[in-house]
PDB file of C-alpha atoms in Angstrom:
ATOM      1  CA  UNK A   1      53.281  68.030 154.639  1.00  0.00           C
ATOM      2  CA  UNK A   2      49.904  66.499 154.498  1.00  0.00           C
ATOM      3  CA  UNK A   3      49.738  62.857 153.914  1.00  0.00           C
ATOM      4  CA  UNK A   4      46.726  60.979 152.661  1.00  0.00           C
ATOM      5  CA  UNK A   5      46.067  57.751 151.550  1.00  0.00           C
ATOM      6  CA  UNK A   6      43.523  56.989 148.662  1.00  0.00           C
ATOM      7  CA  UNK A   7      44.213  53.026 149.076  1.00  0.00           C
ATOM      8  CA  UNK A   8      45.662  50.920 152.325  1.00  0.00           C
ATOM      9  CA  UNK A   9      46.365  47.367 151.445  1.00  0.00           C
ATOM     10  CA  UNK A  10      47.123  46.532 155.036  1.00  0.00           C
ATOM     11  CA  UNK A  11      44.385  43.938 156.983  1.00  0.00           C
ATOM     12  CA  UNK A  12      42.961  45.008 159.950  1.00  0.00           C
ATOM     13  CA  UNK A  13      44.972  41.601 161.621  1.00  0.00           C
ATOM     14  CA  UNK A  14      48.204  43.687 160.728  1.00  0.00           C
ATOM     15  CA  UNK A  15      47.519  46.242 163.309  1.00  0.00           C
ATOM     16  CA  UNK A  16      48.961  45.188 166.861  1.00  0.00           C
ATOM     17  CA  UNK A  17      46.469  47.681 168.116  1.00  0.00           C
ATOM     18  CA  UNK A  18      43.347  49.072 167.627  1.00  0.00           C
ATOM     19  CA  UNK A  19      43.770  53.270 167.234  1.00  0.00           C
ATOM     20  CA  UNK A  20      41.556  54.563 170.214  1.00  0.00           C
ATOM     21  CA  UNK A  21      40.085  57.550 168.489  1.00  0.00           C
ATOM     22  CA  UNK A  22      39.453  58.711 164.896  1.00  0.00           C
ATOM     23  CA  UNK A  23      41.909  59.632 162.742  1.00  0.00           C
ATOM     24  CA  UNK A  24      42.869  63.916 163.189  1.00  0.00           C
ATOM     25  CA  UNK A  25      44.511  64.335 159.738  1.00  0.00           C
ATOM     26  CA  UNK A  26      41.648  64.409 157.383  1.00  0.00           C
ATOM     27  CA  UNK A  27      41.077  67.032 155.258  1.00  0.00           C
ATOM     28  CA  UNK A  28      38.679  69.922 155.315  1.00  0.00           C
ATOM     29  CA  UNK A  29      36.103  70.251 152.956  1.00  0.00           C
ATOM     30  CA  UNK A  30      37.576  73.283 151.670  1.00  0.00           C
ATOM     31  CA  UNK A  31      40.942  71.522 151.160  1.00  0.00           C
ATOM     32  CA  UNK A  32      39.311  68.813 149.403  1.00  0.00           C
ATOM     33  CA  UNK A  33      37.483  70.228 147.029  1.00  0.00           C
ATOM     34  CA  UNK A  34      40.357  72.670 145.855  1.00  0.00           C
ATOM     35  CA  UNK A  35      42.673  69.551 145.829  1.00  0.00           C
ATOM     36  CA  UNK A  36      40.008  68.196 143.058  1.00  0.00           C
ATOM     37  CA  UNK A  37      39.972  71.162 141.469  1.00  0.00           C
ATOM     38  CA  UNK A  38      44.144  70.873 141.413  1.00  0.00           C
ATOM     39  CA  UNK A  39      43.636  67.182 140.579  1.00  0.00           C
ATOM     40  CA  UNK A  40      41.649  67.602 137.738  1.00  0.00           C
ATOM     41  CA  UNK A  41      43.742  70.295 136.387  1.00  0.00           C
ATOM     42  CA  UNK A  42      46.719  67.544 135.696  1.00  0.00           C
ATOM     43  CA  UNK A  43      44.056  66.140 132.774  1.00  0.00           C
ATOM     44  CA  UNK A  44      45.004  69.235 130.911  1.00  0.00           C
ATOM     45  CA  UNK A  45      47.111  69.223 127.977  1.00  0.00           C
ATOM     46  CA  UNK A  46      48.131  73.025 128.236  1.00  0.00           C
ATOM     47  CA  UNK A  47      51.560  73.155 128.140  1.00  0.00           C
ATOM     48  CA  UNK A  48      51.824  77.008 129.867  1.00  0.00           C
ATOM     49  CA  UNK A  49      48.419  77.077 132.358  1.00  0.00           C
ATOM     50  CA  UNK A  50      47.043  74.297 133.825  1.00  0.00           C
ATOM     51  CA  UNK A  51      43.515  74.684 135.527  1.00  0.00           C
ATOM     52  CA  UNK A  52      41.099  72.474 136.977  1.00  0.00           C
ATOM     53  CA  UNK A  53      37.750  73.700 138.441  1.00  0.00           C
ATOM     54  CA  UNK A  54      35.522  71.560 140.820  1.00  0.00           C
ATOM     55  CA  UNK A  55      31.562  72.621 141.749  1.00  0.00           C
ATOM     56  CA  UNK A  56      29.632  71.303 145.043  1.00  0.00           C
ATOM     57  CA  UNK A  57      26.473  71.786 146.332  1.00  0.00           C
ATOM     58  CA  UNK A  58      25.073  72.866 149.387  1.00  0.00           C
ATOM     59  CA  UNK A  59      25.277  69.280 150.879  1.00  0.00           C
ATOM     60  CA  UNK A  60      29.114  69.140 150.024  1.00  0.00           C
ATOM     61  CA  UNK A  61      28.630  66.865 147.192  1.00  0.00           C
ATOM     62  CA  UNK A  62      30.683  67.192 143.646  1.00  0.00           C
ATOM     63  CA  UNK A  63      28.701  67.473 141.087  1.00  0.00           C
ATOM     64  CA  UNK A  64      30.498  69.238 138.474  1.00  0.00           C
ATOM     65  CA  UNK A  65      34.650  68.741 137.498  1.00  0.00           C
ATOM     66  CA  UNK A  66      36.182  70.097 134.897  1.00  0.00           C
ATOM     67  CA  UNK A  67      39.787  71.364 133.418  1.00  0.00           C
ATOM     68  CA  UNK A  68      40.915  73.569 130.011  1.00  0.00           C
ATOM     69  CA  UNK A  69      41.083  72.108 126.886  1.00  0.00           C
ATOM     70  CA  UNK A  70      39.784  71.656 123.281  1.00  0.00           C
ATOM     71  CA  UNK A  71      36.550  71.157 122.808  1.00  0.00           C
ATOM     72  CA  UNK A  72      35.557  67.652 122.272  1.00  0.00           C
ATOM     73  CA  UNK A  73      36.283  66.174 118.788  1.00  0.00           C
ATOM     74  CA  UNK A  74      38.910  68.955 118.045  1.00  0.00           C
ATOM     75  CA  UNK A  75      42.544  67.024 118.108  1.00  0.00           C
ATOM     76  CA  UNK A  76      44.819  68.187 121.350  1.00  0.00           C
ATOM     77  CA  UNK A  77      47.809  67.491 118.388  1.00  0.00           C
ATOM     78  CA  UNK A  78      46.196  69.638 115.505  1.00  0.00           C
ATOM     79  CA  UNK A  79      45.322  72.853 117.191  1.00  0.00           C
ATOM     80  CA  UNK A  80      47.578  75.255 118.237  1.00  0.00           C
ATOM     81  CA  UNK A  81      48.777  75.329 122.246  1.00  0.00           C
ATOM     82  CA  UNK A  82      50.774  78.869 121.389  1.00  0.00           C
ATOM     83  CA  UNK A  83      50.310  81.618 123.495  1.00  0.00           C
ATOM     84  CA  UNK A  84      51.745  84.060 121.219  1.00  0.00           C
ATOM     85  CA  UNK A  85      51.714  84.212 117.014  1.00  0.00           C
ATOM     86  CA  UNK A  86      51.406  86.765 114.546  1.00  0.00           C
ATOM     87  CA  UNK A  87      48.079  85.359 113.797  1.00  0.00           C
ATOM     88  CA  UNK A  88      45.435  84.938 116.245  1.00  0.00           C
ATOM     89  CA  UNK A  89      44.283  81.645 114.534  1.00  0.00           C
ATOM     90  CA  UNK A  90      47.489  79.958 115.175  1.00  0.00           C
ATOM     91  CA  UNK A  91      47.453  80.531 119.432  1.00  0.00           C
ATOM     92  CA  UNK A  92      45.352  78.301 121.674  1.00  0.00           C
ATOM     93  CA  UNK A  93      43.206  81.490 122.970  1.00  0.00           C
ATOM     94  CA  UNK A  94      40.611  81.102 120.307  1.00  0.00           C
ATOM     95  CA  UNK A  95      40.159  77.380 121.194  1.00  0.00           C
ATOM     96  CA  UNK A  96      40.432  76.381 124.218  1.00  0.00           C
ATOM     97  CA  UNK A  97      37.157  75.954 126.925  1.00  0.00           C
ATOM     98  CA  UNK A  98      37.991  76.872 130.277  1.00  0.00           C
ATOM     99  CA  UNK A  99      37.678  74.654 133.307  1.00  0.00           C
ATOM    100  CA  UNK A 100      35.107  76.977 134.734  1.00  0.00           C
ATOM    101  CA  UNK A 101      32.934  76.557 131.449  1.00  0.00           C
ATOM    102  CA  UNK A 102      33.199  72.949 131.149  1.00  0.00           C
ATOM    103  CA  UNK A 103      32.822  71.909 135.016  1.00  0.00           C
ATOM    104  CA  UNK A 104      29.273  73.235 134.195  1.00  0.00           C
ATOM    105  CA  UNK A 105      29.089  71.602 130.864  1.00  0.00           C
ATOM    106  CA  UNK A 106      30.044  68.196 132.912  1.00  0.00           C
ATOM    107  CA  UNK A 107      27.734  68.508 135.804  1.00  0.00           C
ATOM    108  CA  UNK A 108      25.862  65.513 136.857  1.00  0.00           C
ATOM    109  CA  UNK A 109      23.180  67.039 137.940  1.00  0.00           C
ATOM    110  CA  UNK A 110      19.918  69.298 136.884  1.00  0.00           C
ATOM    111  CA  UNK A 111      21.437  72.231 137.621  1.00  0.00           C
ATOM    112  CA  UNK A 112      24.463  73.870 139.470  1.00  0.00           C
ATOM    113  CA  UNK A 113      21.836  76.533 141.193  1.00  0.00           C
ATOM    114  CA  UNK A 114      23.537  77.745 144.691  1.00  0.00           C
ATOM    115  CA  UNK A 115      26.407  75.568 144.487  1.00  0.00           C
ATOM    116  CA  UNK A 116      30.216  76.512 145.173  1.00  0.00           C
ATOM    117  CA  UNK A 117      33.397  76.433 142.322  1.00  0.00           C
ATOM    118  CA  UNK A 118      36.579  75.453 143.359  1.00  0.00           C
ATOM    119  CA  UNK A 119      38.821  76.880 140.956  1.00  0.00           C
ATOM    120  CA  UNK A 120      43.233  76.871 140.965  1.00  0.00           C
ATOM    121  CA  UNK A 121      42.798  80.183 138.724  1.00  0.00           C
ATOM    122  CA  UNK A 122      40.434  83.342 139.115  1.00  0.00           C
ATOM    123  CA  UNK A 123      37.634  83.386 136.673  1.00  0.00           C
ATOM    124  CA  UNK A 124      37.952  85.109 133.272  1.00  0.00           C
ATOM    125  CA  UNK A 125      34.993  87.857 132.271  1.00  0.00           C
ATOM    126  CA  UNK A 126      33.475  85.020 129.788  1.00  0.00           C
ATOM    127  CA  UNK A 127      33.343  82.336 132.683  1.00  0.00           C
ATOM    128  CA  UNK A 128      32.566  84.839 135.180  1.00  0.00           C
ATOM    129  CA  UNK A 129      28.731  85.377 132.785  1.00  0.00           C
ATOM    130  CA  UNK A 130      28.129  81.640 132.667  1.00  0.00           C
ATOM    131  CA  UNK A 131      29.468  81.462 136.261  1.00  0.00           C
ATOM    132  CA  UNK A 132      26.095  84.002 137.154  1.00  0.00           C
ATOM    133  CA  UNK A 133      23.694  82.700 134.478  1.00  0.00           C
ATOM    134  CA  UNK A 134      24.322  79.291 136.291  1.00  0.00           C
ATOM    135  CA  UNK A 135      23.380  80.986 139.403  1.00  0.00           C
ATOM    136  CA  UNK A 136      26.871  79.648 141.039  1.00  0.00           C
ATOM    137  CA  UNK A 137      26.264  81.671 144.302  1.00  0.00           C
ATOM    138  CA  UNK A 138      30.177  81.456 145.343  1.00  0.00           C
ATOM    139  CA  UNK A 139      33.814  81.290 143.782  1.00  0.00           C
ATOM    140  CA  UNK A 140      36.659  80.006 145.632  1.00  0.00           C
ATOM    141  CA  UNK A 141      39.732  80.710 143.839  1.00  0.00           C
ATOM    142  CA  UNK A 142      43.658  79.815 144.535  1.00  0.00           C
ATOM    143  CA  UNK A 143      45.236  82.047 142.602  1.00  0.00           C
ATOM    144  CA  UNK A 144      44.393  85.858 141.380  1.00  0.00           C
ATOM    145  CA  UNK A 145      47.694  86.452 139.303  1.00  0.00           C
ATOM    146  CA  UNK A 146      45.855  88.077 136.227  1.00  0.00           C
ATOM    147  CA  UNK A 147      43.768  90.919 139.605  1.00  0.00           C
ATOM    148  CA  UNK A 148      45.502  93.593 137.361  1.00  0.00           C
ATOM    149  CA  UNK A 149      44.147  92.594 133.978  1.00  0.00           C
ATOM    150  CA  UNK A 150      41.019  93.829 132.414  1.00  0.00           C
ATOM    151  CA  UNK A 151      38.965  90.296 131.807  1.00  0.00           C
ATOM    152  CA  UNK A 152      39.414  90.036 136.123  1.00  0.00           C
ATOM    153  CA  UNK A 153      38.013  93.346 136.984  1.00  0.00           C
ATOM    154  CA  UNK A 154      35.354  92.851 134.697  1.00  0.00           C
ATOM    155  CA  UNK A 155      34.861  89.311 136.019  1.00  0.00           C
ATOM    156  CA  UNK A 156      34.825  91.159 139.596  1.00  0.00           C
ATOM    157  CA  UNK A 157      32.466  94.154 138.676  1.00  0.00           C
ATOM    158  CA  UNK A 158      30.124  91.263 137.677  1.00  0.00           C
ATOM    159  CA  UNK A 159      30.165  88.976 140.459  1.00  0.00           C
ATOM    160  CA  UNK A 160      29.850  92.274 143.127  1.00  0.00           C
ATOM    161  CA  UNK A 161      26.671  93.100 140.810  1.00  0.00           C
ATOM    162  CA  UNK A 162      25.262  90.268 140.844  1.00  0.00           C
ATOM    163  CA  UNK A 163      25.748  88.969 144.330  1.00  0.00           C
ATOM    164  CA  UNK A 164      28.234  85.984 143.786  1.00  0.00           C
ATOM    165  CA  UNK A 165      30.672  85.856 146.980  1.00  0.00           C
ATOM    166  CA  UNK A 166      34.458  84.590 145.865  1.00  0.00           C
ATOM    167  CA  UNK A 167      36.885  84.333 148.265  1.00  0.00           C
ATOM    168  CA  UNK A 168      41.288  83.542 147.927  1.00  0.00           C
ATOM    169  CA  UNK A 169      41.863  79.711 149.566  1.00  0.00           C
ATOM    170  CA  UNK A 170      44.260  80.114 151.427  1.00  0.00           C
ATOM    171  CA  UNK A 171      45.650  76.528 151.991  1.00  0.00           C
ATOM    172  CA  UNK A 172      46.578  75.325 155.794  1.00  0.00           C
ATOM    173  CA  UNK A 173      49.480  72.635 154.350  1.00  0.00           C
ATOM    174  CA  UNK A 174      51.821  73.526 151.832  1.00  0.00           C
ATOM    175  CA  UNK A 175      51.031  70.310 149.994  1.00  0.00           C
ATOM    176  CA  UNK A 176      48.993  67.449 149.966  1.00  0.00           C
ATOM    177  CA  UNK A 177      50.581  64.119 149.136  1.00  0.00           C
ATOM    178  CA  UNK A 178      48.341  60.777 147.279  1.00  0.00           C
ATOM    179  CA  UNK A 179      50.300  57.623 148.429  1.00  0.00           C
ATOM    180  CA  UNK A 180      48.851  54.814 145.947  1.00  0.00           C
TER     181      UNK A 180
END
């Protein structure tokens, strides 16, 4: 269990004693940025796959977040969130924007050239072509559950082409807990 506090309301004159080194529980840069990748993923409205995606630069700044869902302007209560329907109009497939997709979309800066995504879900083969076009140089995803499925090893033939490095996370806590 990892425990961190976004906000301490407690006064410095509280403290009988002052600590006599720095705190050793902070988290790794690594950690952090997949938690805001994880963090931004509970903005979704999916109700079957959540996924947030988070994109830093070389100086281990954010500059790009973003999760699945509609595209602006299109209601998250009049399209359909089905995964399955006899008519591919009524499932969310044809709709939805992937984290990956609009983490670039958001970025606050000029470009996303070189930087590293943080993402809770392996990229598909359409995010995996904006992913290069950006020139993202690395992916670092949680979870590879869809490896087996065609839109990953596409997404994988791609990235080995064209020099993108991904890499699992694998997480040293089992959880990370916000205190507010």
């Amino acid at each position: 269990l990892h425990d961190t506090k976004l906000h301490d309301t407690k006064m410095a004159s509280d403290s009988p004693a002052r600590p006599s080194g720095k705190r050793q529980d902070t988290l790794d840069w690594a950690e952090c940025f997949m938690a805001m990748a994880f963090l931004a993923a509970k903005r979704s409205k999916d109700p079957s796959t959540q996924v947030g995606a988070c994109i830093v630069n070389e100086d281990n700044r954010i500059v790009g977040i973003g999760y699945n869902g509609f595209p602006k302007g299109c209601s998250d209560d009049e399209f359909p969130w089905s995964k399955t329907s006899d008519n591919p109009l009524e499932t969310k497939y044809l709709y939805v924007c992937h984290a990956e997709v609009n983490a670039i979309l958001n970025k606050n800066s000029t470009d996303v050239r070189n930087c590293t995504m943080y993402v809770a879900l392996f990229p598909c083969n359409e995010c995996a072509k904006i992913i290069i076009q950006s020139a993202i140089r690395e992916v670092v995803y949680m979870s590879d559950k869809h490896a087996h499925k065609e839109h990953t090893i596409a997404a994988k033939r791609m990235f080995d082409a064209a020099g993108v490095r991904y890499t699992q996370y694998k997480p040293p806590h089992k959880q990370i807990v916000i205190d507010f």
